[in-house]
Coordinates of C-alpha atoms in Angstrom, one line a residue:
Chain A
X9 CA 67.4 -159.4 115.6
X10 CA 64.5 -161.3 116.2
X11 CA 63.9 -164.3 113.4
X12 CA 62.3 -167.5 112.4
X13 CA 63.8 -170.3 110.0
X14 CA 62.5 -170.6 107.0
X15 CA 62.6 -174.6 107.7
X16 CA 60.7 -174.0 110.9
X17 CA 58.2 -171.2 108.7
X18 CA 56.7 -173.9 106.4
X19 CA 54.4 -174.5 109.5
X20 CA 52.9 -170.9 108.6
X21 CA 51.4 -173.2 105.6
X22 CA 50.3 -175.4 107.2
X23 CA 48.1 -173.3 109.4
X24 CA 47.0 -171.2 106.2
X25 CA 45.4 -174.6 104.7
X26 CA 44.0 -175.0 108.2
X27 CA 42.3 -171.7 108.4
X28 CA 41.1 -171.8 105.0
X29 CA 39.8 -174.9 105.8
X30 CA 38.0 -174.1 108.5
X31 CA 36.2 -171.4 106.8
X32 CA 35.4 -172.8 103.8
X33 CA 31.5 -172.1 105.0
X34 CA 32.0 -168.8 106.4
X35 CA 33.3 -167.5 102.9
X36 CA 31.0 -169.1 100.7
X37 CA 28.3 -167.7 103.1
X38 CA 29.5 -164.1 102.6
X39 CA 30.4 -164.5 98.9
X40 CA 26.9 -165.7 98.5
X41 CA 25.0 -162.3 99.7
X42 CA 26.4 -161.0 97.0
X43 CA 28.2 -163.1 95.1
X44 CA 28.2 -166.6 93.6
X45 CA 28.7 -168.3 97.0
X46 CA 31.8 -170.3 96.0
X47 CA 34.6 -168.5 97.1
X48 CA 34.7 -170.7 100.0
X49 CA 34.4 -173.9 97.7
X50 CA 37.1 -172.7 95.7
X51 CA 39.7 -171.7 98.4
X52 CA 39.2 -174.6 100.0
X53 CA 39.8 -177.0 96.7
X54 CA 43.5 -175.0 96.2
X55 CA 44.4 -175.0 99.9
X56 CA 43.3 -179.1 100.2
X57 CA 45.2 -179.5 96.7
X58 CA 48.2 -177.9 98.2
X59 CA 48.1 -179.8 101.7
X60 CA 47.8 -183.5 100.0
X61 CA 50.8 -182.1 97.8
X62 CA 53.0 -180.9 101.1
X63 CA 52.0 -184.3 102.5
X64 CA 53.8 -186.2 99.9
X65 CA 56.7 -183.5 99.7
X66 CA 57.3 -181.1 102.4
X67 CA 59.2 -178.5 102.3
X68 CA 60.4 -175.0 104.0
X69 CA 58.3 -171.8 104.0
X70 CA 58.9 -170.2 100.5
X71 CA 59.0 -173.7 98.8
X72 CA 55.1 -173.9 100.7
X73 CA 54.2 -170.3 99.6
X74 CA 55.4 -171.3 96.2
X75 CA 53.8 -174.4 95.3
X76 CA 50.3 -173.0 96.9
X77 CA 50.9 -170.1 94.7
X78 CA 51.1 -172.2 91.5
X79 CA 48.4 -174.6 92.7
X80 CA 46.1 -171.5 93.2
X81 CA 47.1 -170.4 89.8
X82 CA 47.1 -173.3 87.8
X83 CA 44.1 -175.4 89.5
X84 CA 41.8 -173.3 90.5
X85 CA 40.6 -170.6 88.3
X86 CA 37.9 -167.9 89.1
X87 CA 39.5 -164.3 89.6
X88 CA 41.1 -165.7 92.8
X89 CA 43.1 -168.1 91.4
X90 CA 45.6 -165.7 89.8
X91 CA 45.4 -163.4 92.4
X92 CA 46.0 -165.4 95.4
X93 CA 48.2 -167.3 92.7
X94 CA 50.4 -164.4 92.3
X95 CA 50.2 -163.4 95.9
X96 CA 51.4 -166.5 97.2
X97 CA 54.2 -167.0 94.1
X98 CA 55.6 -163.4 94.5
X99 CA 55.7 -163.8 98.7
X100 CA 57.7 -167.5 98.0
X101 CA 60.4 -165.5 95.3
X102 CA 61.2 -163.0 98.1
X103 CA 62.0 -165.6 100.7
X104 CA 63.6 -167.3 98.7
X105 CA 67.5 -168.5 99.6
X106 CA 66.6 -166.8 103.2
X107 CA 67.7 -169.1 106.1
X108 CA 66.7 -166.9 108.6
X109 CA 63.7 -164.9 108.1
X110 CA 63.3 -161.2 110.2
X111 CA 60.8 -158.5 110.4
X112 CA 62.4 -156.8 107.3
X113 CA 62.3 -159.8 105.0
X114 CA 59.0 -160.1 106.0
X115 CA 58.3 -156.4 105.2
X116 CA 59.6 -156.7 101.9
X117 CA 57.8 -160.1 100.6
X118 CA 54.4 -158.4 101.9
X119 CA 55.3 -155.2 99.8
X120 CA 56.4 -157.1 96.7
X121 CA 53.6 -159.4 96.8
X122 CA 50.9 -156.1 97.0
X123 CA 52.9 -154.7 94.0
X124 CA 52.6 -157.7 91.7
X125 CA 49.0 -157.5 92.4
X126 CA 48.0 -154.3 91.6
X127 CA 50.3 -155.1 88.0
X128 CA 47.4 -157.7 87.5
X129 CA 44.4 -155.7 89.1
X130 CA 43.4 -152.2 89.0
X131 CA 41.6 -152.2 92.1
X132 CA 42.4 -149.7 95.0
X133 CA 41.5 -148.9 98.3
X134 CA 37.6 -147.9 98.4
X135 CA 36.6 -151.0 95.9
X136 CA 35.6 -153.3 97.7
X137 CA 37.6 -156.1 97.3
X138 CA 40.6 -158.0 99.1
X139 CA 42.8 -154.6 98.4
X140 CA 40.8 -152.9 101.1
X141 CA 42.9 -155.4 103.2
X142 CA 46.2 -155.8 101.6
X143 CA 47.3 -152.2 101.1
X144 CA 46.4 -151.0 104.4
X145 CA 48.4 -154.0 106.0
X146 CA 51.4 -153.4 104.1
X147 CA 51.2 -149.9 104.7
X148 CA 51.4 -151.0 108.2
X149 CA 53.5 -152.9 108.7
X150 CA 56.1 -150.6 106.4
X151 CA 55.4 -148.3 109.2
X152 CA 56.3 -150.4 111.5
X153 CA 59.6 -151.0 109.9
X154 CA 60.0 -147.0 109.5
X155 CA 59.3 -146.9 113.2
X156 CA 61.7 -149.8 113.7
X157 CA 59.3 -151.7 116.0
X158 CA 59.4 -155.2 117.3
X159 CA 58.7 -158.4 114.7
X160 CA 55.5 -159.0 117.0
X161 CA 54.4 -155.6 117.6
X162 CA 54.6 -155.0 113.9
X163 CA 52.7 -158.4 113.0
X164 CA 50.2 -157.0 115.6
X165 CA 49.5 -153.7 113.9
X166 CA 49.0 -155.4 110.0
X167 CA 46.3 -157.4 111.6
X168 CA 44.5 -154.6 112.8
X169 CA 45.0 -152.6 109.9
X170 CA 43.8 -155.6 107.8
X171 CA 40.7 -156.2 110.1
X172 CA 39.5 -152.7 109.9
X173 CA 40.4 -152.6 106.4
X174 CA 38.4 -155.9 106.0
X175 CA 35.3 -154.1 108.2
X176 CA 35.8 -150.7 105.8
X177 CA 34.5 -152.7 102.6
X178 CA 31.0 -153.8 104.5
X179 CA 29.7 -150.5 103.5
X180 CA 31.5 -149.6 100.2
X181 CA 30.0 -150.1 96.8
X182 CA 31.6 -152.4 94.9
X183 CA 33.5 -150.9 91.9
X184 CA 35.5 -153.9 90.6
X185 CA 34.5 -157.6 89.8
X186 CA 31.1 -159.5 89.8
X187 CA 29.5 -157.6 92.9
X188 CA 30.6 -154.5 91.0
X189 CA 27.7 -155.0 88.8
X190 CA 24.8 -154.7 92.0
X191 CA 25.9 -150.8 92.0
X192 CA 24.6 -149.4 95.2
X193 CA 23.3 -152.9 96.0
X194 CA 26.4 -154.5 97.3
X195 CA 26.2 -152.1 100.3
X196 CA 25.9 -154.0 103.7
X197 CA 28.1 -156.8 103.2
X198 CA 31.6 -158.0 103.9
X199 CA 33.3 -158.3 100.6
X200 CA 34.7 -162.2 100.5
X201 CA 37.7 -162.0 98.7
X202 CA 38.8 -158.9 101.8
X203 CA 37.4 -161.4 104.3
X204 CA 39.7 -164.3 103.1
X205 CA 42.6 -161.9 102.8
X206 CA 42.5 -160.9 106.4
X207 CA 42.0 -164.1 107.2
X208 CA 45.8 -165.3 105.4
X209 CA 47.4 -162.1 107.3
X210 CA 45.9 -162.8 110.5
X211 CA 47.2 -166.4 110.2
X212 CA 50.6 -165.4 109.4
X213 CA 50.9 -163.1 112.2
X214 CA 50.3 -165.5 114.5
X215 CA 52.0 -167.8 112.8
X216 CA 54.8 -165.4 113.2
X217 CA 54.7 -165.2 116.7
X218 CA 54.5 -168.5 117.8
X219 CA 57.4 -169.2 115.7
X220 CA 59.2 -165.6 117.1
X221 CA 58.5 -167.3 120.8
X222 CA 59.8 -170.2 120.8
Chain B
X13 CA 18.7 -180.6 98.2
X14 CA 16.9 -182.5 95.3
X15 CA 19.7 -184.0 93.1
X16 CA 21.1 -186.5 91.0
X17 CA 24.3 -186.5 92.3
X18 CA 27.3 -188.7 93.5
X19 CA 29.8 -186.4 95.4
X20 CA 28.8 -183.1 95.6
X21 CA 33.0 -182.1 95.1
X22 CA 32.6 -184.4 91.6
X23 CA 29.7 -183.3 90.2
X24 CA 31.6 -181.4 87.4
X25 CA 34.0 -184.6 86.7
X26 CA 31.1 -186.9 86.6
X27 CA 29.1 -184.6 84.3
X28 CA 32.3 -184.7 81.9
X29 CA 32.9 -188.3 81.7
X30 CA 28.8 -189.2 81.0
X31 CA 28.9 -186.0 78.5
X32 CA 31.8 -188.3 76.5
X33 CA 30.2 -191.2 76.7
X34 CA 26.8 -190.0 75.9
X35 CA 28.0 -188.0 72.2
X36 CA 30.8 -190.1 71.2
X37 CA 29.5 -189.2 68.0
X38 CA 30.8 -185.7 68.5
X39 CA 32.5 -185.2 71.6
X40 CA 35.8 -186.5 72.6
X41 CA 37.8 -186.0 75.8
X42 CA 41.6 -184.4 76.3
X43 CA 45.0 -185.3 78.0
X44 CA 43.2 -183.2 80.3
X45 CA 40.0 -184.1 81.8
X46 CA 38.7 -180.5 82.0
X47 CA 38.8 -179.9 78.4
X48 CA 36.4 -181.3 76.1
X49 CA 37.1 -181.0 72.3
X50 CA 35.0 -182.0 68.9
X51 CA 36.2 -185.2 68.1
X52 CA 37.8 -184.2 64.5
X53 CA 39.6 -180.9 65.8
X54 CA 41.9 -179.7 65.7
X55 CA 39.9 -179.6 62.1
X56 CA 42.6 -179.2 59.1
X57 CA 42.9 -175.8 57.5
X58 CA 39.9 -174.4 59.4
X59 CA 40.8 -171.1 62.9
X60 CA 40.2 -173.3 66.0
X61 CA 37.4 -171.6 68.3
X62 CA 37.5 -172.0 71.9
X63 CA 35.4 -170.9 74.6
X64 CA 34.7 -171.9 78.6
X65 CA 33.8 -171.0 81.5
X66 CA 32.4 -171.9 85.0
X67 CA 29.8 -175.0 84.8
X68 CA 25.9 -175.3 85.5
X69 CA 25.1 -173.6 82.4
X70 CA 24.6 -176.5 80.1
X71 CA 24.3 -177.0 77.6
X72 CA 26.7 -174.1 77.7
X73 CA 29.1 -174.5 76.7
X74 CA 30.1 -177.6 76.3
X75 CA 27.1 -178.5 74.4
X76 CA 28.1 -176.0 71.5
X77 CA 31.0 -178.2 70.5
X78 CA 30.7 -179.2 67.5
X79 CA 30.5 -179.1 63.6
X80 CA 30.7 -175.4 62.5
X81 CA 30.9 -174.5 65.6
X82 CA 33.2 -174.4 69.2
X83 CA 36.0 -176.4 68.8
X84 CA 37.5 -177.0 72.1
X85 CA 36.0 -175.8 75.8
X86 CA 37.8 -175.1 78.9
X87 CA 35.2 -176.3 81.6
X88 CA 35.7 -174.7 84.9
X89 CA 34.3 -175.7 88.9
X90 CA 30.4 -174.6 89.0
X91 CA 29.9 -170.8 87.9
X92 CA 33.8 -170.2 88.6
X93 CA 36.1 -169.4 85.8
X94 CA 38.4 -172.4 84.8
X95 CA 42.3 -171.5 85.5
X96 CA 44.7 -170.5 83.1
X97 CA 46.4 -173.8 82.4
X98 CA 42.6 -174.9 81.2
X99 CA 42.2 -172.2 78.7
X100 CA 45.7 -172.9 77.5
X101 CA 45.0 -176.7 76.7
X102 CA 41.8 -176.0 75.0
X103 CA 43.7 -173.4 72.9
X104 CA 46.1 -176.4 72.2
X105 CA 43.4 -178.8 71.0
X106 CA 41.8 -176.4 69.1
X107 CA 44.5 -174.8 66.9
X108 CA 45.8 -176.6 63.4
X109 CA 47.8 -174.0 62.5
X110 CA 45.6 -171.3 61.4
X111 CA 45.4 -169.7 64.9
X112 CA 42.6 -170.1 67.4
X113 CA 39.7 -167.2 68.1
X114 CA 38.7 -167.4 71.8
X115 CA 35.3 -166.3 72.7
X116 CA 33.7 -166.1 75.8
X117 CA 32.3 -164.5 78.3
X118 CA 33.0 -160.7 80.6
X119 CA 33.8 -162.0 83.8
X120 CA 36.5 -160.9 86.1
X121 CA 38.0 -164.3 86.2
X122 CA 37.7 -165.4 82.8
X123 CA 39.3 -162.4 81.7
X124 CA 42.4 -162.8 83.8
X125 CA 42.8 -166.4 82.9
X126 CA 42.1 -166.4 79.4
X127 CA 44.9 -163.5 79.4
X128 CA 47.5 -166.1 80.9
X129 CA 46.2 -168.5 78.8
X130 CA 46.7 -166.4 75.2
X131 CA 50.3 -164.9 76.9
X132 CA 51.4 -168.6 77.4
X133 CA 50.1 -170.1 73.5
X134 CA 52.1 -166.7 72.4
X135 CA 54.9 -168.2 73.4
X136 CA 54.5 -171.3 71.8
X137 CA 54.0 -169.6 68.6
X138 CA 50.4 -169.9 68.6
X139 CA 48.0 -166.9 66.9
X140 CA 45.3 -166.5 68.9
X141 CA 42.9 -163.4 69.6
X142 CA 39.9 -163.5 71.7
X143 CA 35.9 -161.3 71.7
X144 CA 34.7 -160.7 75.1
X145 CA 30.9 -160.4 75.2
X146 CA 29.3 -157.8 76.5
X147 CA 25.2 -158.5 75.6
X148 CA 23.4 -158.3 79.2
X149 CA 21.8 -154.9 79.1
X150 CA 21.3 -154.6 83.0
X151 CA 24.3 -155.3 84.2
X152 CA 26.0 -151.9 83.5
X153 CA 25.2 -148.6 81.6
X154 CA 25.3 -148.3 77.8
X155 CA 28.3 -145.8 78.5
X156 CA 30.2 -148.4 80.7
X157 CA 29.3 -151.6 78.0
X158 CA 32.4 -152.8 79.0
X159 CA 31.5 -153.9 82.2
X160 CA 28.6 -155.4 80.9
X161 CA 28.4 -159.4 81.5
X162 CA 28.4 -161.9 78.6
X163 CA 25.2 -163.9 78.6
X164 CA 23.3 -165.9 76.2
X165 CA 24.3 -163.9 73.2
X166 CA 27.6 -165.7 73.4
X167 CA 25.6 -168.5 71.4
X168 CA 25.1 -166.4 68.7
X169 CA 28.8 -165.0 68.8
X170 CA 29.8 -168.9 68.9
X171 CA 27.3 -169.6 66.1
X172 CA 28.9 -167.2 64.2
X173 CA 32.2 -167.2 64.6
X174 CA 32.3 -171.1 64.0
X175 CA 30.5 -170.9 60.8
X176 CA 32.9 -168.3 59.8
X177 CA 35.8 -170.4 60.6
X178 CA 34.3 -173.6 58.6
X179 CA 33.8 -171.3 56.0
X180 CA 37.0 -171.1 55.3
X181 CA 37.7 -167.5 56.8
X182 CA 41.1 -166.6 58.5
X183 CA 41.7 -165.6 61.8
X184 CA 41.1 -162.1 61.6
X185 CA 37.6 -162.6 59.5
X186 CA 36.8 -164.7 62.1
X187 CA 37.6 -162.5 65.0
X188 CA 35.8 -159.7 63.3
X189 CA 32.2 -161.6 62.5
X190 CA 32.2 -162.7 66.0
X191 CA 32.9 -159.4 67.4
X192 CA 30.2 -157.8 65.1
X193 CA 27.9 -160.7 65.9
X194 CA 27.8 -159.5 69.9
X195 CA 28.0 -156.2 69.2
X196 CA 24.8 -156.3 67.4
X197 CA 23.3 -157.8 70.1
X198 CA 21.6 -157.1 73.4
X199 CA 20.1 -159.8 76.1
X200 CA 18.1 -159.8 79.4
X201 CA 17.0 -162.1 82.0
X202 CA 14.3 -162.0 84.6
X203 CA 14.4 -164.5 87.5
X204 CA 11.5 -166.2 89.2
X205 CA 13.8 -168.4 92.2
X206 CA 17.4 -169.2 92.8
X207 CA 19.6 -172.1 92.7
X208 CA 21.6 -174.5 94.8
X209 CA 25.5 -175.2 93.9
X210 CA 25.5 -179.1 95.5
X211 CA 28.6 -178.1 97.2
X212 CA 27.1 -175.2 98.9
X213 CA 24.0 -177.4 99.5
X214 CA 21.7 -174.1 100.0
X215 CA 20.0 -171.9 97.5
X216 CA 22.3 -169.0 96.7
X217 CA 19.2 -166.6 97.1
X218 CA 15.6 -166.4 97.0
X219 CA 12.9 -164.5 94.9
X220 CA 9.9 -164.5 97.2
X221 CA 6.2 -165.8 95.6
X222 CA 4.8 -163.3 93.7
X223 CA 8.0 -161.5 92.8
X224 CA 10.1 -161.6 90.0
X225 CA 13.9 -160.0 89.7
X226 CA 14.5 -158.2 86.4
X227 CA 17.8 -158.2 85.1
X228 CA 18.9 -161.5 87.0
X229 CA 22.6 -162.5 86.4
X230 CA 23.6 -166.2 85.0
X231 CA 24.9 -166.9 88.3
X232 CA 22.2 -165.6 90.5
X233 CA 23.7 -162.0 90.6
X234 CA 20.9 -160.1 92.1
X235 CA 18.9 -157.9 89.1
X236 CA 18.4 -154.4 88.8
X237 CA 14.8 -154.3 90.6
X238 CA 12.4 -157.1 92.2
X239 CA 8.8 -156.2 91.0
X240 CA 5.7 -157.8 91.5
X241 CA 5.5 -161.1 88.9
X242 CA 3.9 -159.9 86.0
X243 CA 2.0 -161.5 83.7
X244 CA 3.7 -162.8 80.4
X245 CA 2.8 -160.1 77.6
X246 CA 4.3 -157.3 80.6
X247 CA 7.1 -159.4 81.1
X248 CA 8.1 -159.5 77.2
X249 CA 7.2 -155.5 77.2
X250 CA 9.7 -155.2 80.2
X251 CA 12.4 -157.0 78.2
X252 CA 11.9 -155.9 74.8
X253 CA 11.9 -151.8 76.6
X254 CA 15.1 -152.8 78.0
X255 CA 16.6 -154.7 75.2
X256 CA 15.4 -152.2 71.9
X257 CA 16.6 -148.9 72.9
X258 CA 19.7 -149.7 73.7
X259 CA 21.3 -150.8 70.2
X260 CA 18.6 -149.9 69.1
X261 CA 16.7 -151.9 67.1
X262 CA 14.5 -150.3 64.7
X263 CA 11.9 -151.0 62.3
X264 CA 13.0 -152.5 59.1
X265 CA 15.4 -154.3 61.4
X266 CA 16.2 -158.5 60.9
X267 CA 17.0 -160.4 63.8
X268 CA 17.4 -162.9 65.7
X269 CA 15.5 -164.2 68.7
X270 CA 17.2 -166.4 71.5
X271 CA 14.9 -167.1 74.4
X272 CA 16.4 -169.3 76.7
X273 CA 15.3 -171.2 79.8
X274 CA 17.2 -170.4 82.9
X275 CA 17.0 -173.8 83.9
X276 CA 14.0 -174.7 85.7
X277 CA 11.1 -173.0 83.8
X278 CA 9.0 -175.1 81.3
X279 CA 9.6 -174.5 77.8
X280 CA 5.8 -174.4 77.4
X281 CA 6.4 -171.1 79.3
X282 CA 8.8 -169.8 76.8
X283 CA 6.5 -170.3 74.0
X284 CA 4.0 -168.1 76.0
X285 CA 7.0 -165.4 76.3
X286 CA 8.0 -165.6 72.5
X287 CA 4.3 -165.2 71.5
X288 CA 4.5 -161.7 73.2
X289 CA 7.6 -161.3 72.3
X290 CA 6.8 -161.9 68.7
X291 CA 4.2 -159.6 68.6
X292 CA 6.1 -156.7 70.5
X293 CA 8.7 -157.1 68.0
X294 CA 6.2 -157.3 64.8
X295 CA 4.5 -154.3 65.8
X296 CA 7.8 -152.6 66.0
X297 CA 8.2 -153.6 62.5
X298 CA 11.7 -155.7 63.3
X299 CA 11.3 -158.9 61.3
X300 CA 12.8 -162.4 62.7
X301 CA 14.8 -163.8 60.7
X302 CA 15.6 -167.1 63.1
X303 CA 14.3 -168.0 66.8
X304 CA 15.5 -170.2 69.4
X305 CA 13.6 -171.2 71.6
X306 CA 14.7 -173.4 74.7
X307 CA 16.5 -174.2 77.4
X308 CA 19.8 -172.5 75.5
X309 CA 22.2 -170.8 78.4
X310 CA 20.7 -172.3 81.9
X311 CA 21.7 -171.5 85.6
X312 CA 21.5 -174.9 87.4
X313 CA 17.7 -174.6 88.1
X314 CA 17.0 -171.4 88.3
X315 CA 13.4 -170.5 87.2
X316 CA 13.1 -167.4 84.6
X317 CA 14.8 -166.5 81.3
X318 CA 17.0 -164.7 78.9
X319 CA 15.9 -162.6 75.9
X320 CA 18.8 -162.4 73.4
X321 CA 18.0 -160.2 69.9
X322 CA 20.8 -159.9 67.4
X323 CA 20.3 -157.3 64.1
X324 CA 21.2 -159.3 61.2
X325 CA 23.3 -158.3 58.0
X326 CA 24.2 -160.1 55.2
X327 CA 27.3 -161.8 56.2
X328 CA 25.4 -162.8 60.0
X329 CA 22.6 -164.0 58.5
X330 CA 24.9 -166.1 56.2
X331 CA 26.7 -167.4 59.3
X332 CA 23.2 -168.1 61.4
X333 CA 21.6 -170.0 58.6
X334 CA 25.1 -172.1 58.4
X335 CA 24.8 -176.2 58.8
X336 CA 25.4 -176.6 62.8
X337 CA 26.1 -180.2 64.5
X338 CA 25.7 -179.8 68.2
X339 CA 24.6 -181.7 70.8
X340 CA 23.0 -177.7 71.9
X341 CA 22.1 -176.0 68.5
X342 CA 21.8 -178.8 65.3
X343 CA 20.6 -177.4 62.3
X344 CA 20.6 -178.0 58.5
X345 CA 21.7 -175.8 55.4
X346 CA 18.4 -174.7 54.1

């Protein structure tokens, strides 16, 4: 079976910090069509808080995913603070103790992650938010499992079920959170939490696979 | 971007620490250095109230800390809820034992961090129980009030809850005056531009010359409709048509009038907007009992403003007419 070390995953991290990083812009930008413009800002703050924090005390993947979850939760606030909070938290629990990490672990930290979300939000698919993204991916990639396809292939098929999912909420109405509130108006526009979200699972993938190569 | 500012990232730290200094008076910081507090809470034998939210509001909300009124405010990034661990600390500052009421705003993030926030003082043994408000009229249906967003009505609720608190009332009296205090009221804003988070260094939209946006948001959330800028006396009608019907407010009726600057609009214009507004209201035969007028609940600099009418009984208008010391809302017991 085909895994990566959970020592060798915390580099997964580091490229999430990088991406988020890199597209600090790109999500405020969206967020502000119809937003507050600061979901960018924000991600950016939690992700920067978490590297300068890895700097002084690195560690392996699910010791990463756990302290970015609690940064996110603790420091940053907003809706997306407890969400990405709990995202992150629940995905580091799961690894946890792993030495080796496979498709199937992987599989099941995605699913328990999803779940502990929708405990904290009642969004679903169709609301225009980052669950457009998340379900579909999971869903996915538990096909994948089902199927009992590669650790690649299956990587490969949550990011373009995340993408499309991310390009589905363009043209929904919001129904949950503070673009919920524009009714019809939100049409037209990527949804920035969804954006950010495929985004995370695009960078794991290919985090994933680098690590799977070499 | 035309600003007095040091670091764009800071802007919310640097506010803070010349805040402290400026209202020593009154103000006094925390262990942590996002959570203000009145310099003699927590205040012995008297329900702590909290409150917070995302900055650029001033002087929401830290400016209602005070005498009679907010204890203890968690202060989050600009227009971004502040996280849980925030909430929790103001909580902390706040409470002397008789339990803290925490009373803020509808917002997707506030309500999932205030909710960590009164799960983890719980578990310290802490009594604390929270009002959400609801006022802004345009932001959702009058069947689906729940989704509405809290606006400048939560002065009121703050107003009232913390004179209820210095009166001596328990947590549940306070909880209850507060809650009746937004529930009796109704608010509205119309914007004339939008306005520029330093950090994101752009405006976060635009209302074009000539036009307004009715029902704008506190955070530049787009409005129901962009008309044509109207002149004052259609602008109150527009407001008071909204606002009215929807508790309603009847003749016979005493109120309250908040009218508050969205940041960037002279006050001068705001006396030109409560002069129709008066006179819509008198010829309705609703009676005001109290008016604010000012820059109360800004957005950065946002031009336009927020209409905010509470109906009075007894016990509110006991609670409104109670001595306030705030660097926002300072008033004596007549």
């Amino acid at each position: 079976m085909i895994t990566f070390t959970n020592q060798e995953g915390s580099r997964i991290v580091d490229m999430l910090i990088l991406v988020i990083q890199e597209n600090k812009q790109y999500l405020s930008d969206i967020d502000g069509a119809i937003g507050d413009g600061d979901h960018g800002i924000n991600m950016n703050k939690g992700f920067t808080l978490c590297r300068e924090a890895l700097d002084k005390d690195p560690g392996d993947l699910s010791y990463s995913l756990n302290l970015l979850g609690r940064i996110l939760m603790m420091k940053i606030g907003g809706a997306m603070g407890p969400l990405y909070g709990s995202f992150f938290r629940t995905f580091a629990l799961s690894l946890e103790g792993k030495d080796e990490i496979g498709r199937d672990d992987f599989q099941a930290a995605l699913s328990s992650s999803v779940g502990a979300l929708q405990i904290i939000s009642k969004a679903s698919v169709g609301d225009k938010t980052m669950m457009d993204v998340l379900i579909p991916a999971k869903e996915a990639m538990d096909l994948a499992v089902k199927e009992d396809l590669a650790f690649g292939h299956a990587v490969d098929l949550m990011t373009e079920a995340a993408r499309r999912g991310r390009d589905s909420t363009v043209n929904m109405e919001a129904k949950i959170g503070r673009s919920a509130r524009l009714g019809t108006r939100s049409r037209g526009t990527m949804d920035a939490g969804a954006a950010s979200c495929c985004l995370i699972l695009e960078t794991m993938a290919s985090g994933i696979k680098e690590l799977i190569r070499e | 971007m035309q600003k007095f500012i040091n670091n764009p990232n800071q802007v919310v730290e640097d506010m803070l620490q010349g805040f402290i200094k400026a209202h020593p008076d009154l103000i006094s910081g925390t262990g942590n250095e996002r959570v203000v507090k009145y310099k003699d809470a927590p205040v012995k034998g008297k329900v702590g109230i909290v409150t917070g939210g995302g900055s650029g509001h001033k002087p929401a909300f830290i400016g209602y800390i005070g005498k009679n009124m907010v204890d203890a405010v968690a202060v989050g990034e600009i227009f971004t809820s502040p996280p849980a661990q925030m909430f929790y600390d103001a909580i902390t500052e706040a409470d002397s034992g008789e339990g803290v009421a925490i009373l803020y705003g509808n917002y997707s993030g506030d309500n999932m961090n205030v909710a960590m926030a009164m799960e983890m003082a719980a578990e310290d043994g802490i009594m604390v129980q929270k009002v959400v408000a609801n006022d802004d009229v345009p932001s959702a249906p009058a069947t689906e009030a729940e989704k509405r967003r809290g606006v400048a009505g939560e002065i009121l609720m703050w107003k009232a809850g913390g004179a209820k608190a210095a009166m001596g009332g328990g947590l549940d009296q306070v909880i209850a005056v507060a809650e009746k205090a937004i529930t009796n009221t109704r608010s509205m804003g119309v914007g004339l531009s939008g306005c520029t988070i330093p950090e994101v260094g752009h405006p976060n939209f635009s209302v074009e010359s000539g036009k307004m946006e009715v029902g704008i948001g506190h955070h530049g959330e787009p409005g129901i409709e962009i008309t044509d800028l109207e002149p004052a006396n259609k602008v109150a009608r527009r407001m008071c048509d909204v606002i009215l019907p929807d508790l309603p407010f009847t003749m016979g009726d005493d109120v309250v009038v908040l009218l508050s600057g969205l940041g960037s609009t002279p006050v001068m214009e705001l006396y030109i907007l409560f002069n129709e507004i008066e006179k819509i209201l008198s010829d309705t035969g609703i009676r005001i009992h109290k008016s604010y007028v000012g820059n109360y609940f800004t957005s950065l600099e946002m031009a336009g403003a927020t209409l905010s009418v509470m109906k009075l009984d007894e016990e509110l208008k006991e609670c409104i007419d109670y001595e306030a010391d705030s660097t926002g809302l300072r008033q004596f017991q007549k």
